[in-house]
mmCIF file of C-alpha atoms in Angstrom:
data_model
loop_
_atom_site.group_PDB
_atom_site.id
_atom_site.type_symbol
_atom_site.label_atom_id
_atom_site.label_comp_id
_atom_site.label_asym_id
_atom_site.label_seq_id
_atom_site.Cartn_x
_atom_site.Cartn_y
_atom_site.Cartn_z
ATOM 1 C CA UNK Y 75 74.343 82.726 104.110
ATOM 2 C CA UNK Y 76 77.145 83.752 106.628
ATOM 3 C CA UNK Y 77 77.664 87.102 107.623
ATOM 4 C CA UNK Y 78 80.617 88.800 106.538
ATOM 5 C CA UNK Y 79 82.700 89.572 109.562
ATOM 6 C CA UNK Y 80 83.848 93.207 110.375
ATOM 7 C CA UNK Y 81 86.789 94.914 109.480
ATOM 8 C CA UNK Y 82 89.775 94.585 112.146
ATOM 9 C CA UNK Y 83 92.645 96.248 112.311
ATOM 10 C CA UNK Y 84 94.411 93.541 110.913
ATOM 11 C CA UNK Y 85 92.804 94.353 107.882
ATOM 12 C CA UNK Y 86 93.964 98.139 107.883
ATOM 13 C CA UNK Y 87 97.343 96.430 108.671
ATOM 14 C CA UNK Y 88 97.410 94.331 105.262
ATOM 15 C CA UNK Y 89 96.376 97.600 103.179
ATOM 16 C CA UNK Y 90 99.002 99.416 104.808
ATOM 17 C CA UNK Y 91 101.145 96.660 103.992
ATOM 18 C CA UNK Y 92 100.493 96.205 100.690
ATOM 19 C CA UNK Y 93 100.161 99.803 99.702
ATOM 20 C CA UNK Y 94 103.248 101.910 97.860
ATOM 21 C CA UNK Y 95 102.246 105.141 98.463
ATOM 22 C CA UNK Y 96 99.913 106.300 101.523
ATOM 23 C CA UNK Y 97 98.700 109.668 101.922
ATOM 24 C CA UNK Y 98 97.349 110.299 105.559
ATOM 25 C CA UNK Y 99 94.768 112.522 106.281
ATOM 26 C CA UNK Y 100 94.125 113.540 109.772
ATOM 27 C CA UNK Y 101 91.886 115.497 111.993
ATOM 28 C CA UNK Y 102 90.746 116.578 115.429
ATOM 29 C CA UNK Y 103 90.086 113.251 116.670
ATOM 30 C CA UNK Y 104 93.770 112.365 116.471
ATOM 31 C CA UNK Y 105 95.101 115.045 119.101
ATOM 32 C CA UNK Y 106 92.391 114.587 121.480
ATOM 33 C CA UNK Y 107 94.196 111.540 122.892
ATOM 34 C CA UNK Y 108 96.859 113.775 123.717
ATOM 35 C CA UNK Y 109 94.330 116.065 125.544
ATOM 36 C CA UNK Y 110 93.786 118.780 123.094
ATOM 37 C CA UNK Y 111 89.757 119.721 122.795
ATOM 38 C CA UNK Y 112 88.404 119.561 119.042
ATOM 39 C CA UNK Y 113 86.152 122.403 117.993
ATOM 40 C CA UNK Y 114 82.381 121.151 117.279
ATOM 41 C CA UNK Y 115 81.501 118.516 119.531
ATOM 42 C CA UNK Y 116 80.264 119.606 123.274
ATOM 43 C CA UNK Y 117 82.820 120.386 125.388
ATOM 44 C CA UNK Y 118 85.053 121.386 122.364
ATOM 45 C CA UNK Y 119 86.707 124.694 121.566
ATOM 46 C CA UNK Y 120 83.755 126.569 119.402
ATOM 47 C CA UNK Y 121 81.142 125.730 122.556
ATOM 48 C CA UNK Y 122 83.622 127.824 125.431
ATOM 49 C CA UNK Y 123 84.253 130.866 122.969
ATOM 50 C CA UNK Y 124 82.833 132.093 120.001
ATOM 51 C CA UNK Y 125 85.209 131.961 116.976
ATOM 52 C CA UNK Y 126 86.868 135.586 116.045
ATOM 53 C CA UNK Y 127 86.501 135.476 112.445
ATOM 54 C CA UNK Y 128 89.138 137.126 110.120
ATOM 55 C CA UNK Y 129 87.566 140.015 109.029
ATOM 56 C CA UNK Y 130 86.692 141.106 112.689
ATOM 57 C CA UNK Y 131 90.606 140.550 113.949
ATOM 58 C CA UNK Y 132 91.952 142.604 110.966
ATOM 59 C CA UNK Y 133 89.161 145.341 111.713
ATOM 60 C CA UNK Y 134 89.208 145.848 115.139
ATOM 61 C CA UNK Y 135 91.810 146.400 118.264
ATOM 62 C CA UNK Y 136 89.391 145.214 120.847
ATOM 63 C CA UNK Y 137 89.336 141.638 118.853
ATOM 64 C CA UNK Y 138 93.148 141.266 118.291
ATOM 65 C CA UNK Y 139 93.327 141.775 122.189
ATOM 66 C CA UNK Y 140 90.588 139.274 122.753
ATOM 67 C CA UNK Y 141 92.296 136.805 120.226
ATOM 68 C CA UNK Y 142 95.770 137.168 121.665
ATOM 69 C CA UNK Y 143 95.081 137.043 125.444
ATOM 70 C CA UNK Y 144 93.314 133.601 124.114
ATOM 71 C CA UNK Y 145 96.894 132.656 122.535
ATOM 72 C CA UNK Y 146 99.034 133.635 125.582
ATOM 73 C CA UNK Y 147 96.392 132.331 128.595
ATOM 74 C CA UNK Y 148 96.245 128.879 126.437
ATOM 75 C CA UNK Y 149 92.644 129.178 127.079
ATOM 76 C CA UNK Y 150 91.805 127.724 123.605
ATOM 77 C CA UNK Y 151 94.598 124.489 124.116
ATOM 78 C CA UNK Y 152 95.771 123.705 121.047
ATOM 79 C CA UNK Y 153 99.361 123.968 121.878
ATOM 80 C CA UNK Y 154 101.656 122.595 124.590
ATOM 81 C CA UNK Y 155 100.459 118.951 123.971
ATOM 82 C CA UNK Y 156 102.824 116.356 123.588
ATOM 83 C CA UNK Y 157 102.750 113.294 120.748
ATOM 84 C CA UNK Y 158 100.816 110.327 121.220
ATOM 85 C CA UNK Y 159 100.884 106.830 119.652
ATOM 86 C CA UNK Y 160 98.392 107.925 117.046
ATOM 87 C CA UNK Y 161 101.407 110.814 115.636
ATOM 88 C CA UNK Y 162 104.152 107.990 116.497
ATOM 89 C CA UNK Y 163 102.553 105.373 114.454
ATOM 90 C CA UNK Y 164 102.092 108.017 111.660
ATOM 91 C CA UNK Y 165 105.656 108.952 111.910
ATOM 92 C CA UNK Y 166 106.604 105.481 111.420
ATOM 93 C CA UNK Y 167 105.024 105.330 108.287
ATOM 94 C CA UNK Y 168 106.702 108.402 107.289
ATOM 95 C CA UNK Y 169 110.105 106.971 108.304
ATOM 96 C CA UNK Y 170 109.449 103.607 106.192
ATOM 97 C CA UNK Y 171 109.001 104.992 103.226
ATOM 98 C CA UNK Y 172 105.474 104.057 103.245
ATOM 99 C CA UNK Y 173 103.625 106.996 103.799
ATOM 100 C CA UNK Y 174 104.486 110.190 101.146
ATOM 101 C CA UNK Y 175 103.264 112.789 103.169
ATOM 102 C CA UNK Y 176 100.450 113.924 106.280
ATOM 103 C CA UNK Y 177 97.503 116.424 104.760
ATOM 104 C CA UNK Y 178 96.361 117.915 108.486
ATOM 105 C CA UNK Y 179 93.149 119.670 109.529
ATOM 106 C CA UNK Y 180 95.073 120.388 112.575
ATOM 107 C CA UNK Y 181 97.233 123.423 114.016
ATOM 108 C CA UNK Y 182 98.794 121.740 117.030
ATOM 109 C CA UNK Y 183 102.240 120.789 115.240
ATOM 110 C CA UNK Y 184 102.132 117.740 117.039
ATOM 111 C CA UNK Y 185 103.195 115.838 113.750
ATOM 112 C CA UNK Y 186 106.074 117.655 113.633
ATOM 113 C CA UNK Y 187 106.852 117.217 117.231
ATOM 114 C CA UNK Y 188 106.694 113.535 116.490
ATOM 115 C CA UNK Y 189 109.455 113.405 114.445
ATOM 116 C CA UNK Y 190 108.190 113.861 110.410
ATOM 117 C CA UNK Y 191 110.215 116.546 108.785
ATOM 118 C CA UNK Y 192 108.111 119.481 108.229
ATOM 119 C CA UNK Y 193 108.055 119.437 104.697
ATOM 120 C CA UNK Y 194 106.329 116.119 105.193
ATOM 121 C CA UNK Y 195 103.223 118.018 106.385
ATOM 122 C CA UNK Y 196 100.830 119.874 105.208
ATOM 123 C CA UNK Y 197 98.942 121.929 106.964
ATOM 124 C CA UNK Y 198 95.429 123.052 105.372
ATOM 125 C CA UNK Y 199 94.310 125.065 108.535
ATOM 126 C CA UNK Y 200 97.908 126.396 109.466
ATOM 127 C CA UNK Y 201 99.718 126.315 112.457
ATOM 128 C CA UNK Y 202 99.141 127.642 115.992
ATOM 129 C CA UNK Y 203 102.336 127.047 117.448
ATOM 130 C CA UNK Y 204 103.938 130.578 115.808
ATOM 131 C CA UNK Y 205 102.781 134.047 114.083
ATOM 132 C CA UNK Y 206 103.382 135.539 110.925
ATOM 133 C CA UNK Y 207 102.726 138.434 109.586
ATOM 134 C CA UNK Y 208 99.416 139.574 107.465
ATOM 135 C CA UNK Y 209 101.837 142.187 105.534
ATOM 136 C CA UNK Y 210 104.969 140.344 105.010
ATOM 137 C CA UNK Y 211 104.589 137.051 105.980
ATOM 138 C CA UNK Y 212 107.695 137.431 108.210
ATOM 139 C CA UNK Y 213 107.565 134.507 111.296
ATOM 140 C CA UNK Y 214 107.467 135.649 114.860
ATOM 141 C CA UNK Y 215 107.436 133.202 117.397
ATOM 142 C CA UNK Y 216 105.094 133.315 120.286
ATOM 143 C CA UNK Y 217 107.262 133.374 123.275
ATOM 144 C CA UNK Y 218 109.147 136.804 121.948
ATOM 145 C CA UNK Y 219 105.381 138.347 121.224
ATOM 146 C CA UNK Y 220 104.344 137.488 124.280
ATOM 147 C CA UNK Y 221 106.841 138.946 126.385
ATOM 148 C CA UNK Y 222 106.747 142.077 124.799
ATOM 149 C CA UNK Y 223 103.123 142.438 125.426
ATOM 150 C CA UNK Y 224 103.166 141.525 128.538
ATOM 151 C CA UNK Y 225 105.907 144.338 129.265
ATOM 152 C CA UNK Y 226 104.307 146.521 127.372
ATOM 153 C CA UNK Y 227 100.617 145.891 126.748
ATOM 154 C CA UNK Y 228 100.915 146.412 122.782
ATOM 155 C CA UNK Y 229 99.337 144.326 120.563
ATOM 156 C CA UNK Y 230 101.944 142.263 118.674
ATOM 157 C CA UNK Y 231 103.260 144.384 115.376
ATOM 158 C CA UNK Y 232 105.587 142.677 112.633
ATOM 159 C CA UNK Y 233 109.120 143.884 113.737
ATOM 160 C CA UNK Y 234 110.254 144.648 110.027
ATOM 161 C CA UNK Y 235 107.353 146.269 108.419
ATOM 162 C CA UNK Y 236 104.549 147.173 111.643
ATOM 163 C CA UNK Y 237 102.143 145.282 109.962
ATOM 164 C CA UNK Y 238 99.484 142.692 112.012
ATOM 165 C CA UNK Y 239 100.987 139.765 113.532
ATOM 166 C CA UNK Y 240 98.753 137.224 113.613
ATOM 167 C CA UNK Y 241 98.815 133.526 114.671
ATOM 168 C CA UNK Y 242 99.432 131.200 111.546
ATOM 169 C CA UNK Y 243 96.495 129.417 111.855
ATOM 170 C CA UNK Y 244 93.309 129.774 108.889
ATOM 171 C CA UNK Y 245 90.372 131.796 110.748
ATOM 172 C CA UNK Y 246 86.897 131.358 110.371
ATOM 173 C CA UNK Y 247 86.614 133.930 106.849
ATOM 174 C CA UNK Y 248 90.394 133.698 105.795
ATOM 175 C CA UNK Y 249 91.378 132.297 102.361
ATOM 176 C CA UNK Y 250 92.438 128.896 102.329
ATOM 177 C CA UNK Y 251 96.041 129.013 101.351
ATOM 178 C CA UNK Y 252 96.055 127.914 97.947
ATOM 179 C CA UNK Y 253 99.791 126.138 98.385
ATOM 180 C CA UNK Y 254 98.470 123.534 100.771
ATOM 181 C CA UNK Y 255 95.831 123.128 98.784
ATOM 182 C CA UNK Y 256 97.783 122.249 95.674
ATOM 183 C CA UNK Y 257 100.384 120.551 97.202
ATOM 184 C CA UNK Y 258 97.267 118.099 99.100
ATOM 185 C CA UNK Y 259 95.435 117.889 95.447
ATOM 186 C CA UNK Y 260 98.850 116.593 94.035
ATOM 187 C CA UNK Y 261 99.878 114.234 97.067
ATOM 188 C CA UNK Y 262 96.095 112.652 97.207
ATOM 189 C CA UNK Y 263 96.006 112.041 93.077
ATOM 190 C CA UNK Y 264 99.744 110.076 93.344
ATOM 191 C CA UNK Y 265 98.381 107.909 96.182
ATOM 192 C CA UNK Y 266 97.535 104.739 96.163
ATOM 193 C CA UNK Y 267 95.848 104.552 99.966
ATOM 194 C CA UNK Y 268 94.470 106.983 101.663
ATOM 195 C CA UNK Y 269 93.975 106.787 105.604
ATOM 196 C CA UNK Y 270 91.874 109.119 107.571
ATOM 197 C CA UNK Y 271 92.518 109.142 111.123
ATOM 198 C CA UNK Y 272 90.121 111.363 113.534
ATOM 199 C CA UNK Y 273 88.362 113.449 110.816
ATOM 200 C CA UNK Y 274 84.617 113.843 111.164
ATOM 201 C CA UNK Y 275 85.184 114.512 106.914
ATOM 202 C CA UNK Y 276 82.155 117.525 107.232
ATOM 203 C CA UNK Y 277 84.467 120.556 106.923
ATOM 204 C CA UNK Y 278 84.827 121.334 103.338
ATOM 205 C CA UNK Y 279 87.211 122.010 100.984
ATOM 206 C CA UNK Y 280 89.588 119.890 103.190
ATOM 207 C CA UNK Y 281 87.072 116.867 103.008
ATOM 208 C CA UNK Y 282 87.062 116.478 99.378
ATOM 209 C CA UNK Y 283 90.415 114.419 99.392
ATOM 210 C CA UNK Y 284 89.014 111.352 100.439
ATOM 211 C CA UNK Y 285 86.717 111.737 97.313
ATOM 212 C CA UNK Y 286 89.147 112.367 95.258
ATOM 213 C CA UNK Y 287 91.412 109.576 96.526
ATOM 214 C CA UNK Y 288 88.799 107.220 95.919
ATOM 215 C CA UNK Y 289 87.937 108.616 92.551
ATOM 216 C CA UNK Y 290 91.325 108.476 91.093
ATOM 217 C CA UNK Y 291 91.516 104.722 92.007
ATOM 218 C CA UNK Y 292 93.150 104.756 95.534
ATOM 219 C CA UNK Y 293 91.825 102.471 98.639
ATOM 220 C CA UNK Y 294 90.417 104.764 101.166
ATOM 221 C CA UNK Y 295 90.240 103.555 104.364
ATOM 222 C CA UNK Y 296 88.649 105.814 107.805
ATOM 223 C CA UNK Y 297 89.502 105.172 111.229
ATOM 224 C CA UNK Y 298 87.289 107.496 113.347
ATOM 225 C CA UNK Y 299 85.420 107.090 116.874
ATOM 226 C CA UNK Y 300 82.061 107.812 115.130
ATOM 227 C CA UNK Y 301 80.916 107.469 111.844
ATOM 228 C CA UNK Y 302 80.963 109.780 109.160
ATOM 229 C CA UNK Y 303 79.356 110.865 105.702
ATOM 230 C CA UNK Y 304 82.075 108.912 104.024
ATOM 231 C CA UNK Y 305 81.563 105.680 105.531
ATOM 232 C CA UNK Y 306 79.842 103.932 102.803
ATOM 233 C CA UNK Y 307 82.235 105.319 100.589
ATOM 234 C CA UNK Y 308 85.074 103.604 101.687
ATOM 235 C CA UNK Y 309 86.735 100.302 101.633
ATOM 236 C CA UNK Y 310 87.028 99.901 105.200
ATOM 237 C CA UNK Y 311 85.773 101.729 108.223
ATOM 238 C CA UNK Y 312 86.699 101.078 111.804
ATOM 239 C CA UNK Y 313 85.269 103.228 114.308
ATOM 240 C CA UNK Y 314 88.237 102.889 116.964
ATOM 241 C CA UNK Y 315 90.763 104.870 119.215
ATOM 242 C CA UNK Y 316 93.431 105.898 116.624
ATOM 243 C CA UNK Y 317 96.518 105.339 119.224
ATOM 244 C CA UNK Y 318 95.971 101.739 120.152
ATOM 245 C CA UNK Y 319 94.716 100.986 116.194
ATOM 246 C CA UNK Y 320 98.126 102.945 115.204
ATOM 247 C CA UNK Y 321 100.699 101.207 117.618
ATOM 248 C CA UNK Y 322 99.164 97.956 116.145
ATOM 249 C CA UNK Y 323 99.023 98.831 112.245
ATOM 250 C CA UNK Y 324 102.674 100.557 112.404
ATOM 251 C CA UNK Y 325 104.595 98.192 115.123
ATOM 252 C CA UNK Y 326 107.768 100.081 116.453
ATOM 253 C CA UNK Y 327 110.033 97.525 114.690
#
């Protein structure tokens, strides 16, 4: 009896192809080709600094200092990154019509930066490239809060109300926001693919799309470095970079 061969990325390139609606779901692994560190593995974020979790930041002065000298040294990287194929290839999906929308695990923007419109992407972990405000929600971007505390040593306060400014990303004890999460439940049930690109699929609630893609009929299909928990779930698996895998799957022209 002949082996059956391995999937290729000629076969991700005929599901993509004959899919209507693709929902892309993307991780860490995507961004580290553009040089930004993931959080778990060695090397990554969580093993150089312990994680300030939300309750501790709200609490306490000494840990919004610690969290925002983080933000304005760059120490933790996950801005300032440019694009790579992997976000151009998605992009192109976008653009064709083929892909409805990106659900991220990431905070870099770099999806944005790539050229899908921002209401394209959702972003279940938020966003570390600006700060809102826990009171209001009112925006403040970076560069502004970082000048003033570098003139003036303050911690960054919400210019309209006072209230604490705090990068838009989801800490380590913050609520998920339940927007994203209802806006990702909706895009994943009208799918009919689902791609993962550089998720390890472990962090939960965020990895219970895939399942639910697959559940409501949908081809799921993971293209990750190493494996993961939801290998044998899905209908194909390549364990691959995601840029070169991309620029082939979603040509330029």
């Amino acid at each position: 009896m002949a082996s059956r061969m391995p999937p290729s990325r000629a076969d991700l390139g005929r599901l993509i192809a004959d899919a209507r609606r693709i929902v892309v779901f993307t991780g860490a692994g995507i961004s580290t080709e553009s040089g930004i560190p993931d959080f778990r593995s060695p090397g990554g974020v969580w093993s150089k600094m312990k994680p300030i979790y939300f309750q501790e930041f709200v609490a306490s002065e000494d840990k919004r200092r610690e969290a925002w000298s983080r933000v304005f040294s760059g120490r933790a990287g996950w801005v300032g990154r440019e694009p790579n194929d992997g976000h151009a290839g998605v992009a192109r999906l976008v653009h064709a019509g083929k892909a409805s929308s990106i659900v991220t695990q990431n905070v870099d923007n770099l999806h944005q930066a790539s050229g899908v419109p921002a209401e394209r992407v959702i972003e279940l972990h938020g966003n570390a490239s600006y700060a809102t405000c826990l009171e209001c929600g009112l925006r403040h971007e970076l560069e502004d809060l970082r000048v003033l505390y570098e003139a003036t040593g303050d911690l960054p306060a919400c210019r309209a109300c006072s209230g604490i400014v705090k990068t838009a990303t989801i800490s380590f004890g913050q609520a998920m926001p339940p927007e994203p999460m209802a806006r990702a439940e909706a895009e994943t049930r009208a799918c009919d693919l689902f791609l993962v690109l550089g998720s390890s699929l472990v962090v939960y609630p965020a990895a219970g799309f895939p399942v639910m893609a697959k559940r409501n009929g949908a081809v799921l299909a993971i293209v990750n470095r190493e494996e993961t928990e939801l290998d044998a779930y899905a209908d194909l698996v390549l364990h691959d970079e995601i840029g070169p895998v991309m620029r082939e799957v979603a040509p330029a022209n």
